[in-house]
Amino acid sequence: TGIIAVGHVAGVRLLEASAATPGGEGRHLTALLVHLAFLLLTTSVASRISSRQRKTVATLEVQSKLDPLTLLDNRRSFLTKMESELMRAERFAWPITMLIIDLDNFKKMNDAHGHAMGDRVLVEVAKLLRENVGTIDHIARVGGEEIAVAAVAAEPFHGRDLADRLVRAFRTYGWNCLLPDLKVTASVGVAVLPGDHAAGHPETALSQLMERADRALYRVKQNGRDGFLVSGEEPVAQTVR
């Protein structure tokens, strides 16, 4: 850009000099063409820089919404999306199903195999979830080893079916691709906001929905882990694996 600025100034001075010289019409025309060329070049470069800046801003905006390890939505992005989904759900009387997934004994695994292995497990968890959760559902890493999944406008039984499918997927996933004999299981709490839910502040409704799913998750943990529970239901004995 410094070269362009110098050229721009030179073109202006050449125009002024040629205009002040008798019989300098030819030089004046040449100077005018040079000046015009520099103006066009300046505009082109400025446009490219502006385009590059817009792409950089867009990339940074996307990155700010993702968990850098799993590339799932981060907590802030998830909460923002869900508040919008709650407003839409209220308008169209859609139910919302929330799943909170927690990896069983994850801290013990980190202590035994190191945090690098824990990170690799989380990357595989994200892959497992993408393979088993609908493309229109929302998935986010909302804590260290805690994942949230939200489904909008799903049938009432969807949460139960999805939780059951995910628990089974964790049990049968090929974790030995990371470490021989490695096993990773998950506990899942489910809560449903019915389509006819009372109007309220989206942030409050979302917080209450996640709290209910969290309480259901806690009861799964108390009941032996590696299972799921729908909020409001009684836990059942875990099946033999």
Coordinates of C-alpha atoms in Angstrom, one line a residue:
T1 CA 0.0 0.0 0.0
G2 CA 3.0 2.3 0.6
I3 CA 4.1 1.9 -3.1
I4 CA 0.5 2.6 -4.2
A5 CA 0.4 5.8 -2.1
V6 CA 3.7 7.0 -3.6
G7 CA 2.5 6.2 -7.1
H8 CA -0.7 8.1 -6.3
V9 CA 1.2 11.2 -5.2
A10 CA 3.6 10.9 -8.2
G11 CA 0.6 10.8 -10.6
V12 CA -0.9 13.9 -9.0
R13 CA 2.4 15.8 -9.2
L14 CA 2.9 14.7 -12.8
L15 CA -0.6 16.0 -13.7
E16 CA 0.2 19.3 -12.0
A17 CA 3.6 19.7 -13.8
S18 CA 2.2 18.8 -17.2
A19 CA -0.7 21.1 -16.9
A20 CA 1.7 24.0 -16.0
T21 CA 4.0 23.3 -19.0
P22 CA 3.2 24.9 -22.4
G23 CA 2.4 22.3 -25.0
G24 CA 2.3 19.6 -22.5
E25 CA -1.1 18.1 -23.6
G26 CA 0.5 14.7 -24.4
R27 CA 2.3 14.6 -21.1
H28 CA -0.9 15.7 -19.4
L29 CA -2.8 12.8 -21.0
T30 CA -0.1 10.3 -20.0
A31 CA -0.1 11.6 -16.5
L32 CA -3.8 11.4 -16.4
L33 CA -3.7 7.7 -17.5
V34 CA -1.0 6.9 -14.9
H35 CA -3.0 8.6 -12.2
L36 CA -6.2 6.7 -13.2
A37 CA -4.3 3.4 -13.3
F38 CA -3.0 4.0 -9.7
L39 CA -6.6 4.8 -8.6
L40 CA -7.9 1.6 -10.1
L41 CA -5.1 -0.4 -8.5
T42 CA -5.7 1.2 -5.1
T43 CA -9.4 0.4 -5.3
S44 CA -8.7 -3.2 -6.3
V45 CA -6.2 -3.8 -3.4
A46 CA -8.5 -2.1 -0.9
S47 CA -11.4 -4.4 -2.1
R48 CA -9.2 -7.5 -1.6
I49 CA -8.1 -6.3 1.8
S50 CA -11.7 -5.7 2.8
S51 CA -12.8 -9.1 1.5
R52 CA -9.9 -10.7 3.5
Q53 CA -10.9 -8.9 6.6
R54 CA -14.6 -9.9 6.2
K55 CA -13.5 -13.6 5.9
T56 CA -11.2 -13.3 9.0
V57 CA -14.1 -11.8 11.0
A58 CA -16.5 -14.5 9.8
T59 CA -13.9 -17.2 10.7
L60 CA -13.3 -15.7 14.2
E61 CA -17.1 -15.5 14.8
V62 CA -17.6 -19.2 13.9
Q63 CA -14.6 -20.2 16.1
S64 CA -16.0 -18.2 19.1
K65 CA -19.1 -20.4 19.0
L66 CA -17.3 -23.7 19.0
D67 CA -15.5 -25.8 21.6
P68 CA -12.0 -25.9 20.2
L69 CA -11.4 -29.6 21.1
T70 CA -14.6 -31.3 19.9
L71 CA -15.8 -28.6 17.5
L72 CA -19.2 -28.9 19.0
D73 CA -21.1 -25.8 20.0
N74 CA -19.7 -24.3 23.2
R75 CA -22.0 -23.5 26.2
R76 CA -22.5 -19.9 25.4
S77 CA -23.5 -20.6 21.8
F78 CA -25.8 -23.4 22.9
L79 CA -27.6 -21.3 25.4
T80 CA -28.1 -18.5 22.8
K81 CA -29.5 -20.9 20.3
M82 CA -31.8 -22.6 22.8
E83 CA -33.3 -19.3 24.0
S84 CA -34.3 -18.6 20.4
E85 CA -35.6 -22.2 20.0
L86 CA -37.7 -21.7 23.2
M87 CA -39.3 -18.6 21.8
R88 CA -40.2 -20.4 18.5
A89 CA -41.4 -23.4 20.5
E90 CA -43.8 -21.3 22.5
R91 CA -45.1 -19.6 19.3
F92 CA -45.8 -22.9 17.5
A93 CA -46.6 -25.0 20.6
W94 CA -43.6 -27.3 20.0
P95 CA -42.1 -29.5 22.7
I96 CA -38.4 -29.4 23.5
T97 CA -36.4 -32.4 24.8
M98 CA -33.2 -31.8 26.7
L99 CA -30.6 -34.5 27.3
I100 CA -27.6 -34.0 29.6
I101 CA -24.9 -36.6 29.0
D102 CA -22.0 -37.2 31.5
L103 CA -19.1 -39.6 30.9
D104 CA -18.9 -42.1 33.7
N105 CA -15.7 -42.0 35.8
F106 CA -14.0 -39.6 33.4
K107 CA -11.7 -38.2 36.1
K108 CA -10.5 -41.7 37.0
M109 CA -9.7 -42.3 33.3
N110 CA -7.8 -39.0 33.1
D111 CA -5.8 -39.9 36.2
A112 CA -5.0 -43.4 34.9
H113 CA -4.2 -42.6 31.2
G114 CA -3.5 -38.9 31.2
H115 CA -5.3 -35.8 30.0
A116 CA -4.1 -36.3 26.4
M117 CA -6.0 -39.5 26.3
G118 CA -9.0 -37.8 27.9
D119 CA -9.0 -35.3 25.1
R120 CA -8.9 -38.0 22.5
V121 CA -11.9 -39.7 24.1
L122 CA -13.8 -36.4 24.0
V123 CA -13.1 -36.1 20.3
E124 CA -14.4 -39.6 19.7
V125 CA -17.5 -38.8 21.9
A126 CA -18.3 -35.9 19.6
K127 CA -18.0 -38.2 16.6
L128 CA -20.3 -40.8 18.2
L129 CA -22.9 -38.1 18.9
R130 CA -22.8 -36.7 15.4
E131 CA -23.4 -40.2 14.1
N132 CA -26.4 -40.9 16.4
V133 CA -28.1 -37.5 16.9
G134 CA -30.4 -36.0 14.2
T135 CA -28.9 -33.3 12.1
I136 CA -31.6 -30.8 13.1
D137 CA -30.9 -31.4 16.8
H138 CA -28.4 -29.3 18.8
I139 CA -25.3 -30.8 20.4
A140 CA -22.9 -28.8 22.7
R141 CA -20.1 -29.4 25.1
V142 CA -21.4 -27.5 28.1
G143 CA -18.8 -28.7 30.7
G144 CA -15.6 -30.7 31.0
E145 CA -17.1 -34.1 30.2
E146 CA -20.7 -33.0 30.0
I147 CA -22.6 -32.8 26.7
A148 CA -26.1 -31.3 26.1
V149 CA -28.4 -32.5 23.3
A150 CA -31.6 -30.7 22.5
A151 CA -34.4 -31.7 20.1
V152 CA -37.1 -29.3 19.1
A153 CA -40.6 -30.4 17.9
A154 CA -39.8 -34.0 18.5
E155 CA -42.4 -36.6 19.5
P156 CA -42.8 -37.1 23.3
F157 CA -41.0 -40.5 23.2
H158 CA -38.1 -39.1 21.2
G159 CA -36.0 -38.3 24.3
R160 CA -36.3 -41.7 25.8
D161 CA -35.5 -43.4 22.5
L162 CA -32.5 -41.2 21.9
A163 CA -31.1 -41.6 25.4
D164 CA -31.4 -45.4 25.1
R165 CA -29.7 -45.3 21.7
L166 CA -26.9 -43.2 23.0
V167 CA -26.3 -45.3 26.1
R168 CA -26.1 -48.4 23.9
A169 CA -23.8 -46.6 21.4
F170 CA -21.3 -45.8 24.1
R171 CA -21.3 -49.4 25.3
T172 CA -20.6 -50.8 21.9
Y173 CA -18.3 -48.1 20.4
G174 CA -14.8 -49.1 19.3
W175 CA -12.9 -47.4 22.1
N176 CA -10.1 -49.8 21.6
C177 CA -9.1 -47.7 18.6
L178 CA -7.6 -45.4 21.3
L179 CA -6.4 -47.9 23.8
P180 CA -6.7 -51.7 24.2
D181 CA -9.5 -52.7 26.5
L182 CA -10.7 -49.1 27.0
K183 CA -14.3 -48.8 27.8
V184 CA -16.3 -45.6 28.1
T185 CA -19.9 -45.4 29.3
A186 CA -22.3 -42.5 29.8
S187 CA -25.2 -41.5 32.0
V188 CA -28.0 -39.5 30.5
G189 CA -30.7 -37.3 32.1
V190 CA -33.7 -36.4 30.0
A191 CA -36.3 -33.6 30.5
V192 CA -39.1 -32.6 28.3
L193 CA -40.8 -29.2 28.0
P194 CA -44.3 -29.9 26.6
G195 CA -45.7 -28.0 23.6
D196 CA -48.3 -26.4 25.8
H197 CA -45.9 -25.0 28.3
A198 CA -46.8 -21.7 30.0
A199 CA -45.2 -18.6 28.5
G200 CA -42.2 -17.4 30.4
H201 CA -38.8 -15.8 30.0
P202 CA -36.7 -18.1 27.7
E203 CA -33.6 -17.9 29.8
T204 CA -35.5 -19.0 32.9
A205 CA -37.4 -21.7 31.1
L206 CA -34.1 -23.0 29.6
S207 CA -32.4 -23.0 33.0
Q208 CA -35.3 -24.9 34.6
L209 CA -35.3 -27.5 31.8
M210 CA -31.6 -28.1 32.1
E211 CA -31.9 -28.4 35.9
R212 CA -34.5 -31.1 35.5
A213 CA -32.3 -33.0 33.1
D214 CA -29.4 -32.6 35.5
R215 CA -31.4 -34.0 38.5
A216 CA -32.4 -37.0 36.4
L217 CA -28.8 -37.5 35.5
Y218 CA -27.8 -37.4 39.1
R219 CA -30.3 -40.1 39.9
V220 CA -28.8 -42.3 37.1
K221 CA -25.4 -41.8 38.8
Q222 CA -26.8 -42.8 42.1
N223 CA -28.4 -45.9 40.6
G224 CA -25.1 -47.2 39.2
R225 CA -24.3 -45.1 36.1
D226 CA -24.3 -46.3 32.5
G227 CA -28.0 -45.7 31.9
F228 CA -30.7 -43.0 31.4
L229 CA -33.7 -41.5 33.2
V230 CA -36.5 -39.3 32.1
S231 CA -37.3 -36.6 34.6
G232 CA -40.4 -37.4 36.6
E233 CA -40.0 -41.2 36.2
E234 CA -38.6 -43.7 38.6
P235 CA -35.2 -45.2 37.8
V236 CA -35.1 -48.9 36.9
A237 CA -32.4 -51.4 37.7
Q238 CA -29.6 -51.3 35.1
T239 CA -29.6 -54.2 32.7
V240 CA -26.8 -56.7 32.7
R241 CA -24.2 -55.7 30.0

